Amino acid sequence: MSVAAAFLLATASAVAQRLDSFPGVYVDSRTMRVQQKVEDLFDAGEYKRALFIYENELAPIGDKYAQYMVGYIHLTGAGVPEDPALAAAWYRLAAERDNPHFVAIRDQLMGSLDAFDRGRSDAIYSELMRKYSDAV
């Protein structure tokens, strides 16, 4: 693993541990229970189950932290193959509301991708926007 990739993973991990799911936005009690459940699963190493919940229950309702965590799981290869281009697409979606932490991590990862992976990320991001963006 390169020094830049190691730095990015360390930064992403630190953000994952300290951000709330919906910074500054009201969250209903059911969503809070789902968020706690998925965090417990992730902490217990149940990465595939956590990914399923992040991607299918929380990301579709606009949970930017969940969208970030989908990217984080793909970046780190937690239960899935590592895929920086896919991770970058999810990070781009998570940064949609200009949260400074998500923007910084998105920009770091996008800057580390080669032209091929940036193109892959663009295509994936376009599809994710059609499904999960705030505009939807």
mmCIF file of N, CA and C in Angstrom:
data_model
loop_
_atom_site.group_PDB
_atom_site.id
_atom_site.type_symbol
_atom_site.label_atom_id
_atom_site.label_comp_id
_atom_site.label_asym_id
_atom_site.label_seq_id
_atom_site.Cartn_x
_atom_site.Cartn_y
_atom_site.Cartn_z
ATOM 1 N N MET A 1 0.857 -1.176 0.000
ATOM 2 C CA MET A 1 0.000 0.000 0.000
ATOM 3 C C MET A 1 0.900 1.234 0.000
ATOM 4 N N SER A 2 0.561 2.211 -0.814
ATOM 5 C CA SER A 2 1.366 3.410 -0.903
ATOM 6 C C SER A 2 1.185 4.286 0.333
ATOM 7 N N VAL A 3 2.092 5.220 0.528
ATOM 8 C CA VAL A 3 2.002 6.147 1.653
ATOM 9 C C VAL A 3 0.745 6.994 1.546
ATOM 10 N N ALA A 4 0.407 7.427 0.319
ATOM 11 C CA ALA A 4 -0.799 8.249 0.125
ATOM 12 C C ALA A 4 -2.052 7.449 0.467
ATOM 13 N N ALA A 5 -2.100 6.187 0.043
ATOM 14 C CA ALA A 5 -3.260 5.351 0.350
ATOM 15 C C ALA A 5 -3.367 5.106 1.847
ATOM 16 N N ALA A 6 -2.234 4.879 2.504
ATOM 17 C CA ALA A 6 -2.253 4.668 3.957
ATOM 18 C C ALA A 6 -2.749 5.914 4.680
ATOM 19 N N PHE A 7 -2.294 7.089 4.244
ATOM 20 C CA PHE A 7 -2.758 8.342 4.847
ATOM 21 C C PHE A 7 -4.256 8.516 4.650
ATOM 22 N N LEU A 8 -4.718 8.239 3.439
ATOM 23 C CA LEU A 8 -6.140 8.376 3.133
ATOM 24 C C LEU A 8 -6.976 7.441 3.998
ATOM 25 N N LEU A 9 -6.523 6.208 4.163
ATOM 26 C CA LEU A 9 -7.260 5.267 5.002
ATOM 27 C C LEU A 9 -7.287 5.723 6.455
ATOM 28 N N ALA A 10 -6.179 6.229 6.948
ATOM 29 C CA ALA A 10 -6.140 6.711 8.320
ATOM 30 C C ALA A 10 -7.071 7.900 8.507
ATOM 31 N N THR A 11 -7.069 8.820 7.562
ATOM 32 C CA THR A 11 -7.951 9.986 7.634
ATOM 33 C C THR A 11 -9.401 9.557 7.567
ATOM 34 N N ALA A 12 -9.709 8.673 6.635
ATOM 35 C CA ALA A 12 -11.086 8.200 6.485
ATOM 36 C C ALA A 12 -11.548 7.483 7.735
ATOM 37 N N SER A 13 -10.690 6.687 8.334
ATOM 38 C CA SER A 13 -11.054 5.969 9.549
ATOM 39 C C SER A 13 -11.329 6.929 10.694
ATOM 40 N N ALA A 14 -10.507 7.945 10.830
ATOM 41 C CA ALA A 14 -10.714 8.926 11.897
ATOM 42 C C ALA A 14 -12.034 9.654 11.727
ATOM 43 N N VAL A 15 -12.374 10.016 10.499
ATOM 44 C CA VAL A 15 -13.649 10.690 10.250
ATOM 45 C C VAL A 15 -14.802 9.747 10.532
ATOM 46 N N ALA A 16 -14.679 8.496 10.126
ATOM 47 C CA ALA A 16 -15.751 7.526 10.349
ATOM 48 C C ALA A 16 -16.049 7.373 11.822
ATOM 49 N N GLN A 17 -15.052 7.508 12.667
ATOM 50 C CA GLN A 17 -15.249 7.315 14.094
ATOM 51 C C GLN A 17 -15.807 8.537 14.797
ATOM 52 N N ARG A 18 -15.772 9.714 14.184
ATOM 53 C CA ARG A 18 -16.179 10.889 14.932
ATOM 54 C C ARG A 18 -17.359 11.669 14.365
ATOM 55 N N LEU A 19 -17.861 11.297 13.197
ATOM 56 C CA LEU A 19 -18.976 12.041 12.613
ATOM 57 C C LEU A 19 -20.308 11.448 12.999
ATOM 58 N N ASP A 20 -21.298 12.298 13.181
ATOM 59 C CA ASP A 20 -22.667 11.845 13.368
ATOM 60 C C ASP A 20 -23.233 11.483 12.010
ATOM 61 N N SER A 21 -24.292 10.689 12.002
ATOM 62 C CA SER A 21 -24.886 10.242 10.751
ATOM 63 C C SER A 21 -25.456 11.390 9.938
ATOM 64 N N PHE A 22 -26.171 12.279 10.576
ATOM 65 C CA PHE A 22 -26.787 13.401 9.890
ATOM 66 C C PHE A 22 -26.348 14.679 10.593
ATOM 67 N N PRO A 23 -25.167 15.183 10.320
ATOM 68 C CA PRO A 23 -24.744 16.405 11.007
ATOM 69 C C PRO A 23 -25.758 17.530 10.816
ATOM 70 N N GLY A 24 -26.325 18.005 11.930
ATOM 71 C CA GLY A 24 -27.214 19.151 11.892
ATOM 72 C C GLY A 24 -28.606 18.887 11.372
ATOM 73 N N VAL A 25 -28.973 17.623 11.168
ATOM 74 C CA VAL A 25 -30.283 17.300 10.619
ATOM 75 C C VAL A 25 -31.012 16.390 11.604
ATOM 76 N N TYR A 26 -32.319 16.651 11.804
ATOM 77 C CA TYR A 26 -33.128 15.817 12.687
ATOM 78 C C TYR A 26 -33.229 14.405 12.132
ATOM 79 N N VAL A 27 -33.127 13.420 13.014
ATOM 80 C CA VAL A 27 -33.247 12.023 12.637
ATOM 81 C C VAL A 27 -34.320 11.386 13.509
ATOM 82 N N ASP A 28 -35.276 10.683 12.890
ATOM 83 C CA ASP A 28 -36.331 10.051 13.677
ATOM 84 C C ASP A 28 -35.777 8.855 14.457
ATOM 85 N N SER A 29 -36.552 8.392 15.434
ATOM 86 C CA SER A 29 -36.067 7.342 16.337
ATOM 87 C C SER A 29 -35.833 6.015 15.619
ATOM 88 N N ARG A 30 -36.642 5.677 14.618
ATOM 89 C CA ARG A 30 -36.423 4.434 13.878
ATOM 90 C C ARG A 30 -35.090 4.476 13.144
ATOM 91 N N THR A 31 -34.822 5.602 12.487
ATOM 92 C CA THR A 31 -33.560 5.740 11.764
ATOM 93 C C THR A 31 -32.386 5.677 12.734
ATOM 94 N N MET A 32 -32.521 6.288 13.891
ATOM 95 C CA MET A 32 -31.451 6.238 14.889
ATOM 96 C C MET A 32 -31.187 4.799 15.330
ATOM 97 N N ARG A 33 -32.244 4.005 15.492
ATOM 98 C CA ARG A 33 -32.070 2.595 15.871
ATOM 99 C C ARG A 33 -31.342 1.824 14.772
ATOM 100 N N VAL A 34 -31.704 2.079 13.522
ATOM 101 C CA VAL A 34 -31.037 1.406 12.398
ATOM 102 C C VAL A 34 -29.571 1.822 12.348
ATOM 103 N N GLN A 35 -29.311 3.120 12.539
ATOM 104 C CA GLN A 35 -27.934 3.600 12.527
ATOM 105 C C GLN A 35 -27.108 2.925 13.628
ATOM 106 N N GLN A 36 -27.669 2.801 14.809
ATOM 107 C CA GLN A 36 -26.947 2.162 15.915
ATOM 108 C C GLN A 36 -26.699 0.686 15.621
ATOM 109 N N LYS A 37 -27.715 0.022 15.075
ATOM 110 C CA LYS A 37 -27.571 -1.398 14.734
ATOM 111 C C LYS A 37 -26.447 -1.605 13.727
ATOM 112 N N VAL A 38 -26.422 -0.789 12.694
ATOM 113 C CA VAL A 38 -25.412 -0.973 11.657
ATOM 114 C C VAL A 38 -24.020 -0.622 12.186
ATOM 115 N N GLU A 39 -23.922 0.364 13.050
ATOM 116 C CA GLU A 39 -22.615 0.682 13.653
ATOM 117 C C GLU A 39 -22.124 -0.486 14.518
ATOM 118 N N ASP A 40 -23.035 -1.101 15.263
ATOM 119 C CA ASP A 40 -22.675 -2.262 16.079
ATOM 120 C C ASP A 40 -22.211 -3.419 15.202
ATOM 121 N N LEU A 41 -22.912 -3.647 14.093
ATOM 122 C CA LEU A 41 -22.503 -4.703 13.161
ATOM 123 C C LEU A 41 -21.121 -4.419 12.591
ATOM 124 N N PHE A 42 -20.891 -3.182 12.179
ATOM 125 C CA PHE A 42 -19.586 -2.820 11.615
ATOM 126 C C PHE A 42 -18.485 -3.023 12.653
ATOM 127 N N ASP A 43 -18.724 -2.533 13.863
ATOM 128 C CA ASP A 43 -17.723 -2.672 14.929
ATOM 129 C C ASP A 43 -17.433 -4.133 15.263
ATOM 130 N N ALA A 44 -18.426 -5.011 15.068
ATOM 131 C CA ALA A 44 -18.262 -6.435 15.343
ATOM 132 C C ALA A 44 -17.635 -7.181 14.161
ATOM 133 N N GLY A 45 -17.312 -6.460 13.099
ATOM 134 C CA GLY A 45 -16.693 -7.093 11.937
ATOM 135 C C GLY A 45 -17.682 -7.732 10.982
ATOM 136 N N GLU A 46 -18.949 -7.443 11.145
ATOM 137 C CA GLU A 46 -19.996 -7.960 10.255
ATOM 138 C C GLU A 46 -20.147 -6.997 9.069
ATOM 139 N N TYR A 47 -19.088 -6.889 8.280
ATOM 140 C CA TYR A 47 -19.007 -5.866 7.250
ATOM 141 C C TYR A 47 -20.038 -6.034 6.134
ATOM 142 N N LYS A 48 -20.267 -7.262 5.700
ATOM 143 C CA LYS A 48 -21.237 -7.465 4.611
ATOM 144 C C LYS A 48 -22.649 -7.096 5.061
ATOM 145 N N ARG A 49 -23.007 -7.463 6.273
ATOM 146 C CA ARG A 49 -24.332 -7.101 6.793
ATOM 147 C C ARG A 49 -24.438 -5.591 6.958
ATOM 148 N N ALA A 50 -23.380 -4.984 7.481
ATOM 149 C CA ALA A 50 -23.377 -3.524 7.652
ATOM 150 C C ALA A 50 -23.500 -2.841 6.291
ATOM 151 N N LEU A 51 -22.750 -3.310 5.317
ATOM 152 C CA LEU A 51 -22.812 -2.727 3.982
ATOM 153 C C LEU A 51 -24.226 -2.811 3.425
ATOM 154 N N PHE A 52 -24.867 -3.947 3.592
ATOM 155 C CA PHE A 52 -26.228 -4.121 3.089
ATOM 156 C C PHE A 52 -27.168 -3.077 3.702
ATOM 157 N N ILE A 53 -27.077 -2.872 4.996
ATOM 158 C CA ILE A 53 -27.959 -1.912 5.670
ATOM 159 C C ILE A 53 -27.616 -0.483 5.268
ATOM 160 N N TYR A 54 -26.318 -0.158 5.259
ATOM 161 C CA TYR A 54 -25.926 1.188 4.831
ATOM 162 C C TYR A 54 -26.465 1.479 3.428
ATOM 163 N N GLU A 55 -26.271 0.525 2.532
ATOM 164 C CA GLU A 55 -26.590 0.753 1.123
ATOM 165 C C GLU A 55 -28.081 0.665 0.814
ATOM 166 N N ASN A 56 -28.809 -0.186 1.520
ATOM 167 C CA ASN A 56 -30.207 -0.435 1.168
ATOM 168 C C ASN A 56 -31.229 0.211 2.090
ATOM 169 N N GLU A 57 -30.830 0.585 3.297
ATOM 170 C CA GLU A 57 -31.775 1.212 4.210
ATOM 171 C C GLU A 57 -31.465 2.683 4.482
ATOM 172 N N LEU A 58 -30.200 3.002 4.674
ATOM 173 C CA LEU A 58 -29.845 4.367 5.073
ATOM 174 C C LEU A 58 -29.452 5.260 3.902
ATOM 175 N N ALA A 59 -28.658 4.764 2.976
ATOM 176 C CA ALA A 59 -28.251 5.594 1.833
ATOM 177 C C ALA A 59 -29.450 6.090 1.028
ATOM 178 N N PRO A 60 -30.473 5.259 0.785
ATOM 179 C CA PRO A 60 -31.608 5.747 -0.004
ATOM 180 C C PRO A 60 -32.413 6.868 0.654
ATOM 181 N N ILE A 61 -32.310 7.021 1.971
ATOM 182 C CA ILE A 61 -33.053 8.096 2.636
ATOM 183 C C ILE A 61 -32.191 9.343 2.826
ATOM 184 N N GLY A 62 -31.026 9.354 2.187
ATOM 185 C CA GLY A 62 -30.181 10.542 2.217
ATOM 186 C C GLY A 62 -29.206 10.616 3.363
ATOM 187 N N ASP A 63 -28.955 9.520 4.039
ATOM 188 C CA ASP A 63 -28.003 9.503 5.148
ATOM 189 C C ASP A 63 -26.590 9.602 4.567
ATOM 190 N N LYS A 64 -26.004 10.775 4.657
ATOM 191 C CA LYS A 64 -24.697 11.021 4.054
ATOM 192 C C LYS A 64 -23.592 10.229 4.750
ATOM 193 N N TYR A 65 -23.729 10.011 6.048
ATOM 194 C CA TYR A 65 -22.736 9.193 6.740
ATOM 195 C C TYR A 65 -22.800 7.754 6.219
ATOM 196 N N ALA A 66 -23.989 7.233 5.992
ATOM 197 C CA ALA A 66 -24.133 5.888 5.446
ATOM 198 C C ALA A 66 -23.505 5.816 4.054
ATOM 199 N N GLN A 67 -23.742 6.839 3.244
ATOM 200 C CA GLN A 67 -23.152 6.870 1.914
ATOM 201 C C GLN A 67 -21.627 6.903 2.011
ATOM 202 N N TYR A 68 -21.125 7.682 2.956
ATOM 203 C CA TYR A 68 -19.686 7.718 3.207
ATOM 204 C C TYR A 68 -19.175 6.330 3.607
ATOM 205 N N MET A 69 -19.910 5.664 4.513
ATOM 206 C CA MET A 69 -19.464 4.364 5.000
ATOM 207 C C MET A 69 -19.481 3.302 3.903
ATOM 208 N N VAL A 70 -20.403 3.383 2.964
ATOM 209 C CA VAL A 70 -20.380 2.462 1.830
ATOM 210 C C VAL A 70 -19.058 2.652 1.081
ATOM 211 N N GLY A 71 -18.688 3.913 0.866
ATOM 212 C CA GLY A 71 -17.407 4.184 0.225
ATOM 213 C C GLY A 71 -16.232 3.680 1.038
ATOM 214 N N TYR A 72 -16.278 3.902 2.344
ATOM 215 C CA TYR A 72 -15.203 3.471 3.230
ATOM 216 C C TYR A 72 -15.021 1.957 3.178
ATOM 217 N N ILE A 73 -16.114 1.236 3.194
ATOM 218 C CA ILE A 73 -16.052 -0.227 3.142
ATOM 219 C C ILE A 73 -15.394 -0.677 1.832
ATOM 220 N N HIS A 74 -15.751 -0.029 0.720
ATOM 221 C CA HIS A 74 -15.146 -0.399 -0.562
ATOM 222 C C HIS A 74 -13.691 0.062 -0.663
ATOM 223 N N LEU A 75 -13.356 1.156 -0.031
ATOM 224 C CA LEU A 75 -11.966 1.624 -0.059
ATOM 225 C C LEU A 75 -11.062 0.690 0.733
ATOM 226 N N THR A 76 -11.526 0.247 1.885
ATOM 227 C CA THR A 76 -10.696 -0.571 2.767
ATOM 228 C C THR A 76 -10.784 -2.055 2.478
ATOM 229 N N GLY A 77 -11.785 -2.457 1.683
ATOM 230 C CA GLY A 77 -11.952 -3.881 1.414
ATOM 231 C C GLY A 77 -12.482 -4.642 2.613
ATOM 232 N N ALA A 78 -13.306 -3.995 3.412
ATOM 233 C CA ALA A 78 -13.887 -4.626 4.599
ATOM 234 C C ALA A 78 -15.030 -5.544 4.162
ATOM 235 N N GLY A 79 -14.715 -6.809 3.915
ATOM 236 C CA GLY A 79 -15.718 -7.780 3.511
ATOM 237 C C GLY A 79 -16.026 -7.796 2.031
ATOM 238 N N VAL A 80 -15.414 -6.905 1.274
ATOM 239 C CA VAL A 80 -15.603 -6.817 -0.176
ATOM 240 C C VAL A 80 -14.242 -6.541 -0.810
ATOM 241 N N PRO A 81 -14.110 -6.767 -2.119
ATOM 242 C CA PRO A 81 -12.838 -6.394 -2.764
ATOM 243 C C PRO A 81 -12.611 -4.879 -2.696
ATOM 244 N N GLU A 82 -11.369 -4.473 -2.486
ATOM 245 C CA GLU A 82 -11.038 -3.045 -2.497
ATOM 246 C C GLU A 82 -11.330 -2.474 -3.875
ATOM 247 N N ASP A 83 -11.975 -1.309 -3.892
ATOM 248 C CA ASP A 83 -12.309 -0.666 -5.163
ATOM 249 C C ASP A 83 -12.311 0.847 -4.955
ATOM 250 N N PRO A 84 -11.158 1.490 -5.128
ATOM 251 C CA PRO A 84 -11.074 2.934 -4.892
ATOM 252 C C PRO A 84 -11.995 3.765 -5.788
ATOM 253 N N ALA A 85 -12.227 3.336 -7.023
ATOM 254 C CA ALA A 85 -13.111 4.095 -7.914
ATOM 255 C C ALA A 85 -14.551 4.059 -7.408
ATOM 256 N N LEU A 86 -15.000 2.907 -6.956
ATOM 257 C CA LEU A 86 -16.339 2.784 -6.380
ATOM 258 C C LEU A 86 -16.432 3.580 -5.082
ATOM 259 N N ALA A 87 -15.394 3.484 -4.266
ATOM 260 C CA ALA A 87 -15.357 4.246 -3.016
ATOM 261 C C ALA A 87 -15.446 5.741 -3.295
ATOM 262 N N ALA A 88 -14.702 6.202 -4.279
ATOM 263 C CA ALA A 88 -14.705 7.627 -4.618
ATOM 264 C C ALA A 88 -16.083 8.085 -5.063
ATOM 265 N N ALA A 89 -16.790 7.251 -5.806
ATOM 266 C CA ALA A 89 -18.142 7.615 -6.249
ATOM 267 C C ALA A 89 -19.069 7.797 -5.047
ATOM 268 N N TRP A 90 -18.985 6.894 -4.089
ATOM 269 C CA TRP A 90 -19.802 7.026 -2.876
ATOM 270 C C TRP A 90 -19.366 8.236 -2.049
ATOM 271 N N TYR A 91 -18.063 8.488 -1.963
ATOM 272 C CA TYR A 91 -17.579 9.673 -1.230
ATOM 273 C C TYR A 91 -18.093 10.948 -1.885
ATOM 274 N N ARG A 92 -18.139 10.961 -3.205
ATOM 275 C CA ARG A 92 -18.652 12.134 -3.920
ATOM 276 C C ARG A 92 -20.116 12.372 -3.557
ATOM 277 N N LEU A 93 -20.876 11.306 -3.480
ATOM 278 C CA LEU A 93 -22.282 11.424 -3.097
ATOM 279 C C LEU A 93 -22.415 11.913 -1.652
ATOM 280 N N ALA A 94 -21.598 11.375 -0.762
ATOM 281 C CA ALA A 94 -21.643 11.783 0.645
ATOM 282 C C ALA A 94 -21.297 13.258 0.809
ATOM 283 N N ALA A 95 -20.453 13.783 -0.072
ATOM 284 C CA ALA A 95 -20.014 15.185 0.011
ATOM 285 C C ALA A 95 -20.997 16.152 -0.631
ATOM 286 N N GLU A 96 -22.118 15.652 -1.098
ATOM 287 C CA GLU A 96 -23.101 16.459 -1.817
ATOM 288 C C GLU A 96 -23.560 17.694 -1.042
ATOM 289 N N ARG A 97 -23.604 17.612 0.276
ATOM 290 C CA ARG A 97 -24.055 18.747 1.098
ATOM 291 C C ARG A 97 -22.898 19.606 1.588
ATOM 292 N N ASP A 98 -21.729 19.383 1.037
ATOM 293 C CA ASP A 98 -20.534 20.170 1.348
ATOM 294 C C ASP A 98 -20.061 20.042 2.785
ATOM 295 N N ASN A 99 -20.305 18.887 3.414
ATOM 296 C CA ASN A 99 -19.719 18.641 4.731
ATOM 297 C C ASN A 99 -18.202 18.677 4.565
ATOM 298 N N PRO A 100 -17.505 19.533 5.308
ATOM 299 C CA PRO A 100 -16.064 19.711 5.070
ATOM 300 C C PRO A 100 -15.247 18.427 5.218
ATOM 301 N N HIS A 101 -15.629 17.544 6.115
ATOM 302 C CA HIS A 101 -14.890 16.289 6.292
ATOM 303 C C HIS A 101 -15.063 15.389 5.070
ATOM 304 N N PHE A 102 -16.305 15.275 4.592
ATOM 305 C CA PHE A 102 -16.558 14.431 3.433
ATOM 306 C C PHE A 102 -15.924 15.030 2.177
ATOM 307 N N VAL A 103 -15.954 16.346 2.038
ATOM 308 C CA VAL A 103 -15.349 17.009 0.889
ATOM 309 C C VAL A 103 -13.841 16.763 0.865
ATOM 310 N N ALA A 104 -13.194 16.899 2.013
ATOM 311 C CA ALA A 104 -11.740 16.704 2.080
ATOM 312 C C ALA A 104 -11.347 15.278 1.717
ATOM 313 N N ILE A 105 -12.070 14.315 2.228
ATOM 314 C CA ILE A 105 -11.745 12.918 1.931
ATOM 315 C C ILE A 105 -12.030 12.600 0.470
ATOM 316 N N ARG A 106 -13.153 13.105 -0.041
ATOM 317 C CA ARG A 106 -13.470 12.923 -1.467
ATOM 318 C C ARG A 106 -12.347 13.466 -2.334
ATOM 319 N N ASP A 107 -11.926 14.690 -2.027
ATOM 320 C CA ASP A 107 -10.892 15.332 -2.835
ATOM 321 C C ASP A 107 -9.569 14.580 -2.757
ATOM 322 N N GLN A 108 -9.211 14.086 -1.575
ATOM 323 C CA GLN A 108 -7.972 13.310 -1.439
ATOM 324 C C GLN A 108 -8.027 12.051 -2.283
ATOM 325 N N LEU A 109 -9.131 11.341 -2.192
ATOM 326 C CA LEU A 109 -9.231 10.089 -2.941
ATOM 327 C C LEU A 109 -9.292 10.348 -4.441
ATOM 328 N N MET A 110 -10.089 11.320 -4.859
ATOM 329 C CA MET A 110 -10.163 11.627 -6.289
ATOM 330 C C MET A 110 -8.793 12.015 -6.830
ATOM 331 N N GLY A 111 -8.023 12.746 -6.045
ATOM 332 C CA GLY A 111 -6.682 13.150 -6.473
ATOM 333 C C GLY A 111 -5.707 11.992 -6.588
ATOM 334 N N SER A 112 -6.002 10.881 -5.930
ATOM 335 C CA SER A 112 -5.099 9.729 -5.972
ATOM 336 C C SER A 112 -5.442 8.741 -7.095
ATOM 337 N N LEU A 113 -6.575 8.934 -7.759
ATOM 338 C CA LEU A 113 -6.983 8.008 -8.812
ATOM 339 C C LEU A 113 -6.303 8.337 -10.142
ATOM 340 N N ASP A 114 -6.011 7.296 -10.911
ATOM 341 C CA ASP A 114 -5.493 7.528 -12.262
ATOM 342 C C ASP A 114 -6.676 7.847 -13.180
ATOM 343 N N ALA A 115 -6.386 8.183 -14.418
ATOM 344 C CA ALA A 115 -7.430 8.612 -15.357
ATOM 345 C C ALA A 115 -8.485 7.526 -15.574
ATOM 346 N N PHE A 116 -8.069 6.281 -15.655
ATOM 347 C CA PHE A 116 -9.021 5.189 -15.861
ATOM 348 C C PHE A 116 -10.000 5.092 -14.691
ATOM 349 N N ASP A 117 -9.468 5.093 -13.467
ATOM 350 C CA ASP A 117 -10.337 4.974 -12.295
ATOM 351 C C ASP A 117 -11.188 6.223 -12.076
ATOM 352 N N ARG A 118 -10.685 7.391 -12.453
ATOM 353 C CA ARG A 118 -11.537 8.600 -12.388
ATOM 354 C C ARG A 118 -12.721 8.462 -13.336
ATOM 355 N N GLY A 119 -12.478 7.918 -14.513
ATOM 356 C CA GLY A 119 -13.561 7.679 -15.467
ATOM 357 C C GLY A 119 -14.571 6.674 -14.937
ATOM 358 N N ARG A 120 -14.072 5.600 -14.324
ATOM 359 C CA ARG A 120 -14.972 4.612 -13.705
ATOM 360 C C ARG A 120 -15.781 5.268 -12.596
ATOM 361 N N SER A 121 -15.115 6.074 -11.770
ATOM 362 C CA SER A 121 -15.797 6.751 -10.674
ATOM 363 C C SER A 121 -16.873 7.689 -11.205
ATOM 364 N N ASP A 122 -16.572 8.403 -12.282
ATOM 365 C CA ASP A 122 -17.568 9.304 -12.896
ATOM 366 C C ASP A 122 -18.820 8.538 -13.300
ATOM 367 N N ALA A 123 -18.626 7.395 -13.958
ATOM 368 C CA ALA A 123 -19.774 6.601 -14.427
ATOM 369 C C ALA A 123 -20.584 6.059 -13.248
ATOM 370 N N ILE A 124 -19.908 5.572 -12.238
ATOM 371 C CA ILE A 124 -20.596 5.042 -11.054
ATOM 372 C C ILE A 124 -21.324 6.161 -10.325
ATOM 373 N N TYR A 125 -20.650 7.287 -10.172
ATOM 374 C CA TYR A 125 -21.255 8.433 -9.483
ATOM 375 C C TYR A 125 -22.516 8.906 -10.198
ATOM 376 N N SER A 126 -22.483 8.927 -11.503
ATOM 377 C CA SER A 126 -23.657 9.332 -12.284
ATOM 378 C C SER A 126 -24.843 8.428 -11.961
ATOM 379 N N GLU A 127 -24.590 7.142 -11.884
ATOM 380 C CA GLU A 127 -25.655 6.186 -11.549
ATOM 381 C C GLU A 127 -26.132 6.370 -10.104
ATOM 382 N N LEU A 128 -25.209 6.572 -9.190
ATOM 383 C CA LEU A 128 -25.585 6.772 -7.782
ATOM 384 C C LEU A 128 -26.422 8.033 -7.618
ATOM 385 N N MET A 129 -26.077 9.076 -8.350
ATOM 386 C CA MET A 129 -26.842 10.328 -8.265
ATOM 387 C C MET A 129 -28.296 10.106 -8.686
ATOM 388 N N ARG A 130 -28.505 9.283 -9.688
ATOM 389 C CA ARG A 130 -29.882 8.997 -10.136
ATOM 390 C C ARG A 130 -30.685 8.256 -9.073
ATOM 391 N N LYS A 131 -30.010 7.523 -8.197
ATOM 392 C CA LYS A 131 -30.710 6.749 -7.180
ATOM 393 C C LYS A 131 -30.765 7.431 -5.809
ATOM 394 N N TYR A 132 -29.671 8.095 -5.413
ATOM 395 C CA TYR A 132 -29.514 8.478 -4.017
ATOM 396 C C TYR A 132 -29.293 9.969 -3.744
ATOM 397 N N SER A 133 -29.222 10.803 -4.769
ATOM 398 C CA SER A 133 -28.902 12.216 -4.514
ATOM 399 C C SER A 133 -30.041 12.909 -3.794
ATOM 400 N N ASP A 134 -29.745 14.050 -3.214
ATOM 401 C CA ASP A 134 -30.765 14.848 -2.540
ATOM 402 C C ASP A 134 -31.860 15.277 -3.509
ATOM 403 N N ALA A 135 -31.518 15.413 -4.785
ATOM 404 C CA ALA A 135 -32.496 15.826 -5.779
ATOM 405 C C ALA A 135 -33.568 14.767 -5.994
ATOM 406 N N VAL A 136 -33.226 13.508 -5.729
ATOM 407 C CA VAL A 136 -34.183 12.405 -5.878
ATOM 408 C C VAL A 136 -35.136 12.463 -4.722
#
